[in-house]
Short mmCIF file of C-alpha atoms in Angstrom, two decimals:
data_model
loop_
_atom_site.label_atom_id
_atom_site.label_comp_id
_atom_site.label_asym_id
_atom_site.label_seq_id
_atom_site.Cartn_x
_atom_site.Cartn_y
_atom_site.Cartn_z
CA UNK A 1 0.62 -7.37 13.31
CA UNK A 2 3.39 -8.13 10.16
CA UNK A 3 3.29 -5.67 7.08
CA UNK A 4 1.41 -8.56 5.11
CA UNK A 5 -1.88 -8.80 7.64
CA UNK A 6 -1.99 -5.45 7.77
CA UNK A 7 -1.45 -5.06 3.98
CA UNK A 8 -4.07 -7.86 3.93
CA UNK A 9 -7.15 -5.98 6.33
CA UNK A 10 -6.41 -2.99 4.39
CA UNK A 11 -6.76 -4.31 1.19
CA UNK A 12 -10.31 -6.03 2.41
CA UNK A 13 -11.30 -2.91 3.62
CA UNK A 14 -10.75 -0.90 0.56
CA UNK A 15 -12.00 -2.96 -1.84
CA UNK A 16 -15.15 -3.57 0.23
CA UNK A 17 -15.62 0.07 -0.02
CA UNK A 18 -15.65 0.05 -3.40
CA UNK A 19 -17.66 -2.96 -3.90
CA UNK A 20 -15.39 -4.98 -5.35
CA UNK A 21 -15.21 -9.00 -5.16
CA UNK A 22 -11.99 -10.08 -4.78
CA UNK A 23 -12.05 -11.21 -8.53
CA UNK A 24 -13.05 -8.46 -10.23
CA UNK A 25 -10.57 -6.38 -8.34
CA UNK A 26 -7.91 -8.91 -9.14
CA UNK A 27 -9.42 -8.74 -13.31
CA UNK A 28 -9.35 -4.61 -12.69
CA UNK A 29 -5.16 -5.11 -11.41
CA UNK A 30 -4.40 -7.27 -14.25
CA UNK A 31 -3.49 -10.33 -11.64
CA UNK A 32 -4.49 -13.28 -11.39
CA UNK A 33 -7.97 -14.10 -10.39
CA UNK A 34 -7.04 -15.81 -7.10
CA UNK A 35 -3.99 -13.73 -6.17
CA UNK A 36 -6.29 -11.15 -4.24
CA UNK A 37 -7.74 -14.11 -1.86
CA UNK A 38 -4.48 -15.16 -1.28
CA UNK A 39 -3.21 -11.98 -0.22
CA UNK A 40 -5.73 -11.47 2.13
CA UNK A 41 -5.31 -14.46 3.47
CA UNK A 42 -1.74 -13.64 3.73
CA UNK A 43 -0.51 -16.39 1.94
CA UNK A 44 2.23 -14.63 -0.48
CA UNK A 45 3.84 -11.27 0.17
CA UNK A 46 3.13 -8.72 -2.49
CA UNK A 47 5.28 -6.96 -4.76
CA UNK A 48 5.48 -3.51 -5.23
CA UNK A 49 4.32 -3.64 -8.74
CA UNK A 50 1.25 -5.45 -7.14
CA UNK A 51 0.50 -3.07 -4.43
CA UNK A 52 1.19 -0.16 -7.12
CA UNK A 53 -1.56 -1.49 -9.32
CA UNK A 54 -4.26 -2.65 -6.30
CA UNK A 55 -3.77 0.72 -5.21
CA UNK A 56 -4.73 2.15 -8.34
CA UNK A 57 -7.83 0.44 -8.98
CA UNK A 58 -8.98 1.16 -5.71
CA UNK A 59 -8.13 4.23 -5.57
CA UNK A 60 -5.78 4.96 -2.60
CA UNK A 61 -1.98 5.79 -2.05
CA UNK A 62 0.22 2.55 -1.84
CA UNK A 63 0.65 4.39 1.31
CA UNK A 64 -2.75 3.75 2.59
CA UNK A 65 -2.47 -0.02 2.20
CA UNK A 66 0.31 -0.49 4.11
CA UNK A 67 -0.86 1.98 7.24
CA UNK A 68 -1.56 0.78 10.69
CA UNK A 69 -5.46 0.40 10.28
CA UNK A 70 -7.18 1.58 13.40
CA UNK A 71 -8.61 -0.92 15.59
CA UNK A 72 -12.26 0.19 15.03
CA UNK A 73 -12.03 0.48 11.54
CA UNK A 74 -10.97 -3.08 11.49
CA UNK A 75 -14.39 -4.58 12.41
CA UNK A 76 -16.16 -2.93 8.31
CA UNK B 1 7.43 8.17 -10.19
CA UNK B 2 6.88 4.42 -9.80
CA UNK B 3 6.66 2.88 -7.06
CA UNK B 4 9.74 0.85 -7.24
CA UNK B 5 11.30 4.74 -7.99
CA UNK B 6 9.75 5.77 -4.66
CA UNK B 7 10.50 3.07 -2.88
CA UNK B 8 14.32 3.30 -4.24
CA UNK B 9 14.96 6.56 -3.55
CA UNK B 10 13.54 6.47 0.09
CA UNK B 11 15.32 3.38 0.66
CA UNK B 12 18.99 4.90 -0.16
CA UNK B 13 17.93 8.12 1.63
CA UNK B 14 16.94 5.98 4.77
CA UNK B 15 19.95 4.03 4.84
CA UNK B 16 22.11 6.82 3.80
CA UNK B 17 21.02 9.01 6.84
CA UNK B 18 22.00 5.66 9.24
CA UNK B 19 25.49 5.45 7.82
CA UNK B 20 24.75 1.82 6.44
CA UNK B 21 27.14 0.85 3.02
CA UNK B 22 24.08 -1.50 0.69
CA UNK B 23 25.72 -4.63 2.10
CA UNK B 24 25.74 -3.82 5.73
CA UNK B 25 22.07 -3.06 5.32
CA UNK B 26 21.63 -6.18 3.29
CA UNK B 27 23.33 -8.41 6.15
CA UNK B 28 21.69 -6.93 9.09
CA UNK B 29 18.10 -7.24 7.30
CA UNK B 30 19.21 -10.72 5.86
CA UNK B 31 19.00 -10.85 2.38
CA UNK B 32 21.04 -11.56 -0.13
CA UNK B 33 24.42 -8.71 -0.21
CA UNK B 34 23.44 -7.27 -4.10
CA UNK B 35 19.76 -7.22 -3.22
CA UNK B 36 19.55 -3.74 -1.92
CA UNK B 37 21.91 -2.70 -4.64
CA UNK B 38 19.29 -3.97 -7.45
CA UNK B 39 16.38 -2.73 -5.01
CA UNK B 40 18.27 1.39 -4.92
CA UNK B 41 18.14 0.78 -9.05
CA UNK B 42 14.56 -0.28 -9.42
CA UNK B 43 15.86 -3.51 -10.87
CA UNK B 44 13.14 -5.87 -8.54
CA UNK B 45 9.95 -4.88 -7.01
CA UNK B 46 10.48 -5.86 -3.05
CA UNK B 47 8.25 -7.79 -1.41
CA UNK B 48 6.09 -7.00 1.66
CA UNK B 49 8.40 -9.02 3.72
CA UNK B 50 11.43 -7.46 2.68
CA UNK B 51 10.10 -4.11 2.82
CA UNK B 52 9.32 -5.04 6.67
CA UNK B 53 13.27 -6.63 7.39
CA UNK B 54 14.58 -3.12 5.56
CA UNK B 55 12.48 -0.88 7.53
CA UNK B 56 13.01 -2.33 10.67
CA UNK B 57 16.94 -2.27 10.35
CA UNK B 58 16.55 1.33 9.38
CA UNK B 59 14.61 2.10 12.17
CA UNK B 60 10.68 3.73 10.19
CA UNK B 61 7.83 2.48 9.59
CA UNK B 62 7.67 0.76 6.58
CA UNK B 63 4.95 3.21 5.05
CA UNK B 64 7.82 6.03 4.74
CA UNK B 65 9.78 3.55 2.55
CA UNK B 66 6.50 4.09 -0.18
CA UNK B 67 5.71 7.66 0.74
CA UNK B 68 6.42 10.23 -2.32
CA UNK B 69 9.44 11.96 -0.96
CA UNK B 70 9.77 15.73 -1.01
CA UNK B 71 11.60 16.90 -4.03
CA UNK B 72 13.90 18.90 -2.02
CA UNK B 73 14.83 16.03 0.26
CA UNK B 74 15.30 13.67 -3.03
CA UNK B 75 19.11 15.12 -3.78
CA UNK B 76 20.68 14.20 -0.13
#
């Protein structure tokens, strides 16, 4: 798995758990509206400044979006 | 801290503790010789990708290159 699908399933899964769509986390970050598909599609590699600010609307360490997500937790 | 701070100071520390000078690093992890130097002064936000070359020439997981490093281990 590269850093950028597992940035990618992370990000899904987080903002999922906070209900999010994909644009109104990206409005949230201050990014552009389509950026957050694209990265979890894995189509650009984020920045730091981009993971710094995804993490804070959602909520969770930059840490936590670049982790190893367990398999099962994969599946939500 | 920023990330970019973080991400700065673990990223010397790292390549400190493997003896690396900033443009052995940058050769072995293929990117451009000054890059790491800008990176270890906050001067560009790295990319996923990069973040995955650096951490795998410095042999950790590329979450410890983002995780808040202990004050105390901050002045080696």
């Amino acid at each position: 798995m590269t850093l950028r699908e597992t940035f990618a399933a992370n990000l899904r899964r987080y903002r999922k758990a906070v209900g999010l769509s994909q644009e109104e986390l990206a409005l949230r970050a201050q990014i552009d509206r389509t950026y957050v598909s694209s990265l979890e599609r894995c189509q650009y590699a984020a920045t730091l400044d981009v993971i710094e600010k995804l993490a804070a609307e959602l909520g969770v360490d930059p840490v936590e979006l670049l982790a190893t997500p367990d398999i099962d937790k994969l599946s939500t």
